[in-house]
CSV table of C-alpha atoms in Angstrom, one decimal:
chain,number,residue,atom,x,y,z
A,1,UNK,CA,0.0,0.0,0.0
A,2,UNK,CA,1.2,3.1,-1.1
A,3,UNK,CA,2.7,5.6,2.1
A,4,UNK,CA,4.0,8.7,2.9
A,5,UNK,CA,7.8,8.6,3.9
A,6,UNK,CA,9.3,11.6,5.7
A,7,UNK,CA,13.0,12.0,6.3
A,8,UNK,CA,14.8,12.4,8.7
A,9,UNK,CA,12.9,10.7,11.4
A,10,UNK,CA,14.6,12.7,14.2
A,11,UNK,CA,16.5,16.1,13.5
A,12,UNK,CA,18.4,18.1,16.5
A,13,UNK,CA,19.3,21.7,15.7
A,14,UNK,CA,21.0,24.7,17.6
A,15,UNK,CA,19.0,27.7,17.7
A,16,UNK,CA,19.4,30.1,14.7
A,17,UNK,CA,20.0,27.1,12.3
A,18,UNK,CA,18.0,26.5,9.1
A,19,UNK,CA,16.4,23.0,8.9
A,20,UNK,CA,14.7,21.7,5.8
A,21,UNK,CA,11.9,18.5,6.9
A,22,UNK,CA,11.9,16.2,3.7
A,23,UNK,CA,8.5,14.5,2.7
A,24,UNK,CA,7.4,12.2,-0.3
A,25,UNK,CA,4.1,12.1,-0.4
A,26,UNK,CA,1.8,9.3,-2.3
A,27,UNK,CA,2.5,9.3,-5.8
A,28,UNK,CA,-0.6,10.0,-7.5
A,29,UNK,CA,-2.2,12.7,-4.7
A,30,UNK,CA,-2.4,16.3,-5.6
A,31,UNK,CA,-2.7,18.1,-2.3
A,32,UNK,CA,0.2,18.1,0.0
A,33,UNK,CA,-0.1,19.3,4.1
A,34,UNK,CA,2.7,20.2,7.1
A,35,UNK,CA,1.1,19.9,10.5
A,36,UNK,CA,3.2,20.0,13.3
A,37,UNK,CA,2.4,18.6,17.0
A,38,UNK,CA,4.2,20.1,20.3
A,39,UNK,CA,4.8,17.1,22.7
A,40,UNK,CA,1.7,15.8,24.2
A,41,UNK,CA,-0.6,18.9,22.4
A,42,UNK,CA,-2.8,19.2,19.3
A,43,UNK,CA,-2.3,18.5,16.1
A,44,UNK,CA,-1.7,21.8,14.4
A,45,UNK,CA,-2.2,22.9,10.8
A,46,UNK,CA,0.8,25.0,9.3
A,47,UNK,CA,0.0,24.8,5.2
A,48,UNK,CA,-1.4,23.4,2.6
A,49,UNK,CA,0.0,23.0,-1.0
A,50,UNK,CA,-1.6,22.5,-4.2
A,51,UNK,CA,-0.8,23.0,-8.0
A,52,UNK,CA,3.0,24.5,-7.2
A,53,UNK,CA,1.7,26.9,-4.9
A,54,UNK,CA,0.2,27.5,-1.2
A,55,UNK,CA,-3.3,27.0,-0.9
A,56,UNK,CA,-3.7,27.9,2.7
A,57,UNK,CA,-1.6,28.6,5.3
A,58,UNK,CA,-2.1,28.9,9.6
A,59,UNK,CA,-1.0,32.3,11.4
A,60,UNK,CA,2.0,29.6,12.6
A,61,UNK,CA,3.2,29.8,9.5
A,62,UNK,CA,5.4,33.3,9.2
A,63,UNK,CA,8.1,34.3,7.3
A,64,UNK,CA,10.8,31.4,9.2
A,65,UNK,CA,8.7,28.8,7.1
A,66,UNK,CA,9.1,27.9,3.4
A,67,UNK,CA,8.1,25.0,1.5
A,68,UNK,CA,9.0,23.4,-1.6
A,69,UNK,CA,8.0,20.8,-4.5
A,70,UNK,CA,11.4,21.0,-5.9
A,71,UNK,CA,10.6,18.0,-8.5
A,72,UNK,CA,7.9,15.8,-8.8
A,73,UNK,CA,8.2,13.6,-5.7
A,74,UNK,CA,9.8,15.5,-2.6
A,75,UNK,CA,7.8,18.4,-0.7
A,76,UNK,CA,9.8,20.2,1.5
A,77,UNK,CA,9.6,22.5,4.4
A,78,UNK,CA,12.1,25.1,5.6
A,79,UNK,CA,12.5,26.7,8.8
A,80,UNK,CA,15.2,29.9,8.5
A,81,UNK,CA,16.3,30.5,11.8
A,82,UNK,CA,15.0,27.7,14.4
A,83,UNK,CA,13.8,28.7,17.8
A,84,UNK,CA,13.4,27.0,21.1
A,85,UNK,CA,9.9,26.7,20.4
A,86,UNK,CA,10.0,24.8,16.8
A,87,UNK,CA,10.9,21.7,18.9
A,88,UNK,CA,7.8,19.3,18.1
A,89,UNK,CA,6.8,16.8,15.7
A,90,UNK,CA,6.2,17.8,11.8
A,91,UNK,CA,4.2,15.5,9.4
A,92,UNK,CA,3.5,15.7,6.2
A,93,UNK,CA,0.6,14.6,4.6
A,94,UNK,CA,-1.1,14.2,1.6
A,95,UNK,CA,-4.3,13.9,-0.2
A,96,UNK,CA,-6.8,14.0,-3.2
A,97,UNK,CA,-6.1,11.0,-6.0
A,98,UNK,CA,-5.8,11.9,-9.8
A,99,UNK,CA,-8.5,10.3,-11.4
A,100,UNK,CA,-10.0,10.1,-8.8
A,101,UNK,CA,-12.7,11.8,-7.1
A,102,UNK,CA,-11.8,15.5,-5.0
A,103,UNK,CA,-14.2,15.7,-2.8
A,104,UNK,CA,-12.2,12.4,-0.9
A,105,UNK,CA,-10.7,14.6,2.0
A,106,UNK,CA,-9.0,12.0,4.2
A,107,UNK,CA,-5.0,13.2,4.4
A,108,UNK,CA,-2.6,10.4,4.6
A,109,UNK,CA,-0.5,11.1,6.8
A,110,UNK,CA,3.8,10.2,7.5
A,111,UNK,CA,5.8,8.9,10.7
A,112,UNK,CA,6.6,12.5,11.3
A,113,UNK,CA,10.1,13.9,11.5
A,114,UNK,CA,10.9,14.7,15.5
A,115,UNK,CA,12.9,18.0,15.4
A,116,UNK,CA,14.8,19.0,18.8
A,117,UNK,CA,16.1,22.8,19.3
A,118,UNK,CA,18.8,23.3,21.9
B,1,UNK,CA,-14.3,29.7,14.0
B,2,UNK,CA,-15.1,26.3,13.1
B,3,UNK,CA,-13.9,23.7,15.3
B,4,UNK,CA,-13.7,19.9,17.1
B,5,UNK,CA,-14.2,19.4,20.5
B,6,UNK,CA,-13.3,16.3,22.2
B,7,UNK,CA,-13.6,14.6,25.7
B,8,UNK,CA,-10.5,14.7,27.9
B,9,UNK,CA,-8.6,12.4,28.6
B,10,UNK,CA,-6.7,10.0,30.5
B,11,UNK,CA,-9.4,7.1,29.4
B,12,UNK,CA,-8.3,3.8,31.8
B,13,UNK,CA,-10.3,1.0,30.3
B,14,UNK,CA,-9.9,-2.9,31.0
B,15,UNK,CA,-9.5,-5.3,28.3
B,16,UNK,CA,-12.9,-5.8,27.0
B,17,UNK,CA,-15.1,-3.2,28.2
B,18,UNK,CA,-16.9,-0.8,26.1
B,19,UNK,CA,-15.3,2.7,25.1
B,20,UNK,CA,-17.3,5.8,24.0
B,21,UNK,CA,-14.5,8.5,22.9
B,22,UNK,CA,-17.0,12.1,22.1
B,23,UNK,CA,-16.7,14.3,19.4
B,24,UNK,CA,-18.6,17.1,18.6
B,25,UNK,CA,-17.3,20.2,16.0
B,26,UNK,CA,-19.2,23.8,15.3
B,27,UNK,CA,-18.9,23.8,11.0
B,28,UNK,CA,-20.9,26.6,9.3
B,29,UNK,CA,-21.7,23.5,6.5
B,30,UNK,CA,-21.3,19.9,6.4
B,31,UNK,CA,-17.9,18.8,6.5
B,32,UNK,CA,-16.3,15.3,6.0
B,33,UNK,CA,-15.5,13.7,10.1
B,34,UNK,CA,-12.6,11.5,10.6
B,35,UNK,CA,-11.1,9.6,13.6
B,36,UNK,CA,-7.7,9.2,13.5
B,37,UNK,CA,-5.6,6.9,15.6
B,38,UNK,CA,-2.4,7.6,16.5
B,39,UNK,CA,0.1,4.8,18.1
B,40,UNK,CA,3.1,5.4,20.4
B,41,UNK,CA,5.8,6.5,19.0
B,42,UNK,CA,4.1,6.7,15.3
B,43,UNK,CA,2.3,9.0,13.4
B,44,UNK,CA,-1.5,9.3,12.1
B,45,UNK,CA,-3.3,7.1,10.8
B,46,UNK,CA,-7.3,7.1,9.6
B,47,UNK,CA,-9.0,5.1,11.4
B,48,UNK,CA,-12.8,5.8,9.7
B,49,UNK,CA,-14.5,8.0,8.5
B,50,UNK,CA,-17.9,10.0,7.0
B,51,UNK,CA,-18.9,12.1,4.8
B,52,UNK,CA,-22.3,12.7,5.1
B,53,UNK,CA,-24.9,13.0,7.7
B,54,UNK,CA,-26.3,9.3,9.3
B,55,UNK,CA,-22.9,8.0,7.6
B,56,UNK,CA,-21.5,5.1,9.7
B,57,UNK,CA,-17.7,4.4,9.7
B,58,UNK,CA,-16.4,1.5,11.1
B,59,UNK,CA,-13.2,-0.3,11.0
B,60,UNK,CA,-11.3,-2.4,13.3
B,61,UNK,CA,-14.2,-2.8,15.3
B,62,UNK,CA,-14.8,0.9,15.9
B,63,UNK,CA,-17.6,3.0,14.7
B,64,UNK,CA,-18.8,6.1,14.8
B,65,UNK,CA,-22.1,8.1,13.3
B,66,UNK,CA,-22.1,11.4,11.6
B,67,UNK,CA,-25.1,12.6,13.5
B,68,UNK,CA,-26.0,16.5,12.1
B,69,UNK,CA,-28.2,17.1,14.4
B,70,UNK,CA,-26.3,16.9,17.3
B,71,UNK,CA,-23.1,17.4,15.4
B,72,UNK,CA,-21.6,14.5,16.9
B,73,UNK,CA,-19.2,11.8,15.9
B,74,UNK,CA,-18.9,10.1,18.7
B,75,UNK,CA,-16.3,6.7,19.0
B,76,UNK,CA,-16.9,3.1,19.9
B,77,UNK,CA,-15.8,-0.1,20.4
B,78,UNK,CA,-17.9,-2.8,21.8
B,79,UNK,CA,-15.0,-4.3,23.2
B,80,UNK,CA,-11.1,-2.8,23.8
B,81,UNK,CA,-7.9,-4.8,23.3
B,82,UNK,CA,-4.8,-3.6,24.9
B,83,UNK,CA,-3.3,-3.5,21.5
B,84,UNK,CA,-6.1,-0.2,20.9
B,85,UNK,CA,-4.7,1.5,23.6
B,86,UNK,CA,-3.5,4.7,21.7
B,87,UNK,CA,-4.3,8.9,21.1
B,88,UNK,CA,-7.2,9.1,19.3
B,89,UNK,CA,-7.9,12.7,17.2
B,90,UNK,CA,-11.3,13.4,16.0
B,91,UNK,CA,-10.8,15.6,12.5
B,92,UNK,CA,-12.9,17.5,10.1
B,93,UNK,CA,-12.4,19.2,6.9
B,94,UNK,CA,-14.5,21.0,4.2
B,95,UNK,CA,-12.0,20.6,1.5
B,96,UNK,CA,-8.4,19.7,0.4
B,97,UNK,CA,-7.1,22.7,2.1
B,98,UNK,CA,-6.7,22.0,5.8
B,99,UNK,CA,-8.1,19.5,8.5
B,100,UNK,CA,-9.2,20.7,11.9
B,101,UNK,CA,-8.3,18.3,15.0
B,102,UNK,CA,-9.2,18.0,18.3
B,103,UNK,CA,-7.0,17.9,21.2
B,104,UNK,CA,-6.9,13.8,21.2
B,105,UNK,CA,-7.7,11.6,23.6
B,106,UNK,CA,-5.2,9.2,25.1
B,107,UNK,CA,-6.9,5.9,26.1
B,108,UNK,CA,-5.2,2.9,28.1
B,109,UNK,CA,-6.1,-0.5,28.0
B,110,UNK,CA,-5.1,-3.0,30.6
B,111,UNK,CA,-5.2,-6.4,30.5
């Protein structure tokens, strides 16, 4: 079955550093997703990605974060200069089949990539 | 804003009882409800789903009913294992932009 893969699975940083969260979502889906989840909190929405461009984005999201389709099967997400405060868990997810029918809304979703700040 | 709502947690169950996880969301439409599971250690993962109102999903043994009227989705499982204990995230969306969660539940099984 087909899944989404997210690399690497844990990431430490020192504060100031850039960190770029790698994601491959399913191959045929059309819409991609970062979420990221603080230890032991919600699940929070940071974008949403569709056709090359963002489709939606949280008030999280500000001008430290960036992301990417650099070619046709990575989707990326940037973080300039980390803070304390980044430290959670990011996933990526994806969703919406070609061929198939858009109003499916169920996001597949990866391991998640743990990022530590120090 | 729209939004899920869902019980607090701890939830301490024994091996085979009954679990009842609530959901309920404010939408100013109809969205699509999910439950998703989410394992130690591991990401999300659907567990069910509906897309319309008096929808049932069900899988693994767990159901749940898009009820409109209340605006429920409420989770169950006639019988828990302790392989179920797990957070458990009641979702909604309206469209492929973004999914709204709810806080998550934690529930423990013990044998």
């Amino acid at each position: 079955e087909p899944e989404v893969t997210q690399t690497p699975s844990h990431q430490v940083t020192q504060m100031g550093q850039e960190v770029i969260l790698r994601c491959v979502p399913i191959s045929n889906h059309l819409y991609f997703y970062w979420y990221r989840q603080i230890l032991g909190q919600k699940v929070e929405f940071l974008v949403s990605f569709y056709n090359n461009e963002i489709s939606e984005k949280s008030e999280i999201f500000d001008d430290q974060f960036s992301v990417e389709r650099p070619d046709g099967s990575n989707f990326t997400l940037k973080i300039r200069s980390t803070k304390l405060e980044d430290s959670a868990m990011y996933f990526c997810a994806s969703s919406g089949s070609l061929g198939g029918s858009v109003l499916v809304y169920e996001q597949y979703f990866g391991p998640g990539t743990r990022l530590t700040v120090t | 804003g729209d939004s899920v709502t869902q019980m607090e947690g701890p939830v301490t169950l024994s091996e085979e009882a009954f679990l009842t996880i609530n959901c309920t969301y404010t939408a100013t439409g109809y969205p699509s409800l999910f439950w998703y599971v989410q394992y130690p250690g591991e990401g999300l993962q659907l567990l069910l789903k509906a897309t319309k109102a008096d929808d049932k999903g069900s899988n693994k043994g767990f159901e749940a009913t898009y009820r409109k009227e209340t605006t429920s989705f409420h989770l169950e499982k006639g019988s828990v294992q302790v392989s179920d204990s797990a957070v458990y995230f009641c979702a909604h969306a309206y469209n492929n932009n973004d999914m709204r969660f709810g806080a998550g539940t934690r529930l423990t099984v013990k044998p």
